[in-house]
Coordinates of C-alpha atoms in Angstrom, one line a residue:
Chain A
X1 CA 90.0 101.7 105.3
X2 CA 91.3 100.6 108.5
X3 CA 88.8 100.7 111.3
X4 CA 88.4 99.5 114.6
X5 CA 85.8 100.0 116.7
X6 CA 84.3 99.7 120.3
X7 CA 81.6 98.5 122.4
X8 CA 79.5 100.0 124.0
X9 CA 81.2 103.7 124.1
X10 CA 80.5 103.5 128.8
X11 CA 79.3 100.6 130.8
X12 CA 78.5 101.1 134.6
X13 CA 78.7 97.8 136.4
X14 CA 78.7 96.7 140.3
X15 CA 82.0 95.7 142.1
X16 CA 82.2 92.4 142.0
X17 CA 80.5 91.5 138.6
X18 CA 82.0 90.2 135.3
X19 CA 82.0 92.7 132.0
X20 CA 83.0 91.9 128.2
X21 CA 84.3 94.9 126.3
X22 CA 83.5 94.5 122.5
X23 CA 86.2 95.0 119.9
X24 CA 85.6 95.0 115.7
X25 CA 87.8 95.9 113.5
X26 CA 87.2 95.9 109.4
X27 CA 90.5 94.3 107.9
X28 CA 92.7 92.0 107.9
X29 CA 95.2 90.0 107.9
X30 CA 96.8 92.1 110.8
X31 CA 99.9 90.8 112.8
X32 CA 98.9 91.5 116.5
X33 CA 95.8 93.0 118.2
X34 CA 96.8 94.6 122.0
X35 CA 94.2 95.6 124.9
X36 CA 95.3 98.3 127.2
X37 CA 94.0 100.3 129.9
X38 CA 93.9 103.9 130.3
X39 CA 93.5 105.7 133.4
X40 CA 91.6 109.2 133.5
X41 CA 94.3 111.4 132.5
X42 CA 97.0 109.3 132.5
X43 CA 99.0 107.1 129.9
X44 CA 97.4 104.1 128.0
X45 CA 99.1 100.4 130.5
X46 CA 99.1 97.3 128.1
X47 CA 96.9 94.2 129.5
X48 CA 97.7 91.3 126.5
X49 CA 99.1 91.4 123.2
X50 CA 97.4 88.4 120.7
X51 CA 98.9 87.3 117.3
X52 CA 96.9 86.7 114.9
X53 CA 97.2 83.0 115.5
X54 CA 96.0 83.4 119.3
X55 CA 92.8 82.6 120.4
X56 CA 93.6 84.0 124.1
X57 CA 95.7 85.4 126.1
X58 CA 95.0 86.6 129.9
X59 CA 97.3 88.7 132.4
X60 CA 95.2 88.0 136.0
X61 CA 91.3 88.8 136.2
X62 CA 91.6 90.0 132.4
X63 CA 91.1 87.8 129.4
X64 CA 91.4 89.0 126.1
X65 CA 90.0 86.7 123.0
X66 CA 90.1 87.0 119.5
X67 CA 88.3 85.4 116.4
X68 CA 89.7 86.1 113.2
X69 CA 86.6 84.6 111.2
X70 CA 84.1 87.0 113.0
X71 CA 86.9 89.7 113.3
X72 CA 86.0 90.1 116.7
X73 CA 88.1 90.7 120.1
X74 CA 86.4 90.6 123.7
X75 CA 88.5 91.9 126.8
X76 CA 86.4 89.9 129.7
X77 CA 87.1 91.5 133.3
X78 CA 86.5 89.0 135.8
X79 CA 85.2 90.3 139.3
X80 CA 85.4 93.6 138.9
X81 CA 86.6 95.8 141.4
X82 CA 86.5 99.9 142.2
X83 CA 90.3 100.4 140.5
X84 CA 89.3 98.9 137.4
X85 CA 87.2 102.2 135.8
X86 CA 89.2 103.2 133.1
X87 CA 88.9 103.5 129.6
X88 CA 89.9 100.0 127.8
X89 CA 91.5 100.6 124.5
X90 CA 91.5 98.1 121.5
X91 CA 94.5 98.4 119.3
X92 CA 95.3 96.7 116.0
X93 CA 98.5 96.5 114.1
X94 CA 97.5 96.2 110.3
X95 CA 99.6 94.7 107.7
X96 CA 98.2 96.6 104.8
X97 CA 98.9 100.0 107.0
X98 CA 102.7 99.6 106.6
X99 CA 102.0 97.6 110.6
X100 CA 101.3 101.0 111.8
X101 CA 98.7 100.7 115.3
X102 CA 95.1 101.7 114.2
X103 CA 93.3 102.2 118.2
X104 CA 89.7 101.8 118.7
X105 CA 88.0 105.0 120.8
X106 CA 87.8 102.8 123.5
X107 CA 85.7 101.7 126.2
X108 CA 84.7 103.8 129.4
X109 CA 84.2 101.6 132.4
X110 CA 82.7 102.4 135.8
X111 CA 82.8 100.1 138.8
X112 CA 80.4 101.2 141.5
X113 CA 80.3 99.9 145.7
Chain B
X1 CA 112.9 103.3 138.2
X2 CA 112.4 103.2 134.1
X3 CA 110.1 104.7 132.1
X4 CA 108.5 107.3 130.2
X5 CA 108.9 110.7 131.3
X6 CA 106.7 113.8 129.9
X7 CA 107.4 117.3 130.7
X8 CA 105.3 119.3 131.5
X9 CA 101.8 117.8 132.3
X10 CA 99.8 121.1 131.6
X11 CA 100.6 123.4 129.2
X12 CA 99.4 126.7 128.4
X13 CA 99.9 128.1 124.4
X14 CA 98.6 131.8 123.4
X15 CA 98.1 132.3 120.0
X16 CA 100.5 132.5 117.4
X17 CA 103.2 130.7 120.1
X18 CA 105.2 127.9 119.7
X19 CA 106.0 125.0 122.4
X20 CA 107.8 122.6 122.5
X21 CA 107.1 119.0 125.2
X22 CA 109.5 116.8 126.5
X23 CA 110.2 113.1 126.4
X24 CA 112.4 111.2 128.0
X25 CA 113.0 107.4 128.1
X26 CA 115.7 105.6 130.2
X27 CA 114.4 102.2 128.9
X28 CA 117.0 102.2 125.8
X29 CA 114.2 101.5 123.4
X30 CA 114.9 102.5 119.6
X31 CA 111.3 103.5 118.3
X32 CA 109.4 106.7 120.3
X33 CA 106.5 107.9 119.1
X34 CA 104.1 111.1 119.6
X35 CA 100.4 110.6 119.7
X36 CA 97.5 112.8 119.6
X37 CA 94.2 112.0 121.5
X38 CA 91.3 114.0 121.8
X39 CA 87.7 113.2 124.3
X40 CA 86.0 109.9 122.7
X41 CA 88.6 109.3 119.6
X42 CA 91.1 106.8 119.1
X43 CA 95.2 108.0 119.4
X44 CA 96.0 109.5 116.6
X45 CA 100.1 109.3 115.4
X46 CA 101.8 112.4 114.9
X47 CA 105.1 111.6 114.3
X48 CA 107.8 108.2 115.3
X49 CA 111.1 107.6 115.2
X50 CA 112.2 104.1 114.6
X51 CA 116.3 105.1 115.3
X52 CA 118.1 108.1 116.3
X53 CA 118.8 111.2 113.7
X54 CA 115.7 109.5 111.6
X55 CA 112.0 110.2 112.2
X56 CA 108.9 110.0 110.2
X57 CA 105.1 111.4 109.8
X58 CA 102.4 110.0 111.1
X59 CA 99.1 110.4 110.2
X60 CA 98.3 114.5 111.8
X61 CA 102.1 115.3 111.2
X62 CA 101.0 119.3 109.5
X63 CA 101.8 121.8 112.4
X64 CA 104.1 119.6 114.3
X65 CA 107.7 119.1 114.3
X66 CA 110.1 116.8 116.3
X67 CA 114.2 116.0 116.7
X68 CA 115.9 112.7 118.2
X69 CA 119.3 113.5 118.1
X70 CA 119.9 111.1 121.4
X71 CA 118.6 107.9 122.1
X72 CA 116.7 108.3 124.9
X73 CA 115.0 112.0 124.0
X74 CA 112.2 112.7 121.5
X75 CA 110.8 116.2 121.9
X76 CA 107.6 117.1 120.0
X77 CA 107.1 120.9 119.0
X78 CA 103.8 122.3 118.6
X79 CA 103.8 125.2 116.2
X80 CA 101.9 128.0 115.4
X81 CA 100.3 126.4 112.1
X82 CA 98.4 123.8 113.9
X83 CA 95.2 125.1 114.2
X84 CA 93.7 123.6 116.8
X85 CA 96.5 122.2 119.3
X86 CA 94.5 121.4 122.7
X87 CA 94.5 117.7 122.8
X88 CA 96.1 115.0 125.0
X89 CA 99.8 114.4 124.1
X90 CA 101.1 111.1 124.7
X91 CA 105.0 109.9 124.0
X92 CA 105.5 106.1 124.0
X93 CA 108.8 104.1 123.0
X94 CA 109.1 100.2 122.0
X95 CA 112.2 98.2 121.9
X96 CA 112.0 98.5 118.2
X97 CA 109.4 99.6 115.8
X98 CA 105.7 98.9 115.5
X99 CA 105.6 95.7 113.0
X100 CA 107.8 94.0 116.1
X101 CA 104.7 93.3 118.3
X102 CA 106.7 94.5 121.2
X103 CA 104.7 96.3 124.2
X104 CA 104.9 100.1 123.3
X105 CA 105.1 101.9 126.6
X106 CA 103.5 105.4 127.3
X107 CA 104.0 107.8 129.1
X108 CA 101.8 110.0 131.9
X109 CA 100.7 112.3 128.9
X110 CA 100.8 116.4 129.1
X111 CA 97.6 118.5 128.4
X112 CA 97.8 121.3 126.1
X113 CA 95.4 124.0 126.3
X114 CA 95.3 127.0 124.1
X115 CA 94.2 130.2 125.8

């Protein structure tokens, strides 16, 4: 079965300070894993889309990498600020699922002052 | 601008009722999509369409039902048979379907609660 999972489920970090968001997922081959970044009730924004062939990909302080031998993808925020708490959600785009999008539960961030 | 727009963003169902939530996309993307999320899951997919007149299940599709007869509009109607319809509705679209690796975009979401 198709699963992708997320680490840790919250983090609470200072503004200012670097996190890595934790993404596993259980199969492959896949054809493109995406990061995006959900607001509190609001809709999921995309931050980077990686083939499989990609090792990274970044869009401003946020740098998404992925290794296909571990079949692990980090999202690294660098210098965090206040408008960054959201939830960070780790999609995956499986072959075997007919490429259907298989999302992680995602990540709940908090930047504190 | 273009976007996603959902209609409306809270939504109140009794028992036994129908509704029905808007989408609307002015981006003239092909594939739309309805998806399901509840507190600490992953999305779920309810139901996509990859072209207009043509639509398919996704994964939760019992209780649900949907049209695209234009382009731009994908309307998702909640019916009585699904049993436990309070969730987090989101509608996104993509230039064309999921297998593409296009950005899907979503919209603003509308929150169901049944009362």
């Amino acid at each position: 079965k198709n699963q992708v999972e997320q680490s840790p489920q919250s983090l609470i970090i200072l503004e200012g300070k670097n996190c890595t968001l934790q993404c596993n997922y259980t199969v492959s081959p896949f054809s493109n894993l995406r990061w995006y970044k959900q607001d509190t009730g609001r809709g999921p924004v995309s931050l980077t889309i990686m083939t499989f062939s990609e090792n990274t990909k970044s869009n401003g302080r946020y740098t998404a990498t992925l290794d296909a031998d571990t079949k692990q993808s980090s999202l690294h925020i660098t210098a965090s600020q206040l408008s960054d708490s959201a939830s960070y959600i780790c999609v995956v785009t499986f072959y075997n699922a007919g490429n259907m999008l298989t999302f992680g539960g995602g990540t709940r961030l908090m930047v504190k002052p | 601008d273009g976007g996603i727009t959902q209609s409306p963003k809270y939504l109140f169902r009794k028992e036994g009722q129908n509704v029905t939530l808007s989408c609307e996309q002015n981006l003239n993307h092909d594939a739309m999509y309805w998806y399901r999320q509840d507190p600490g899951q992953g999305l779920r997919l309810i139901y996509y369409s990859q072209i207009v007149n043509d639509f398919q299940k996704g994964d939760i599709a019992e209780g649900y039902s949907v049209s695209r007869e234009k382009k731009e509009s994908f309307p998702l109607t909640v019916t009585s048979a699904q049993k436990n319809p309070t969730a987090f509705y989101l509608c996104a679209s993509s230039i064309s379907g999921h297998n593409s690796g296009n950005t899907i975009y979503f919209g603003e979401g509308s929150w169901l609660t049944v009362v």
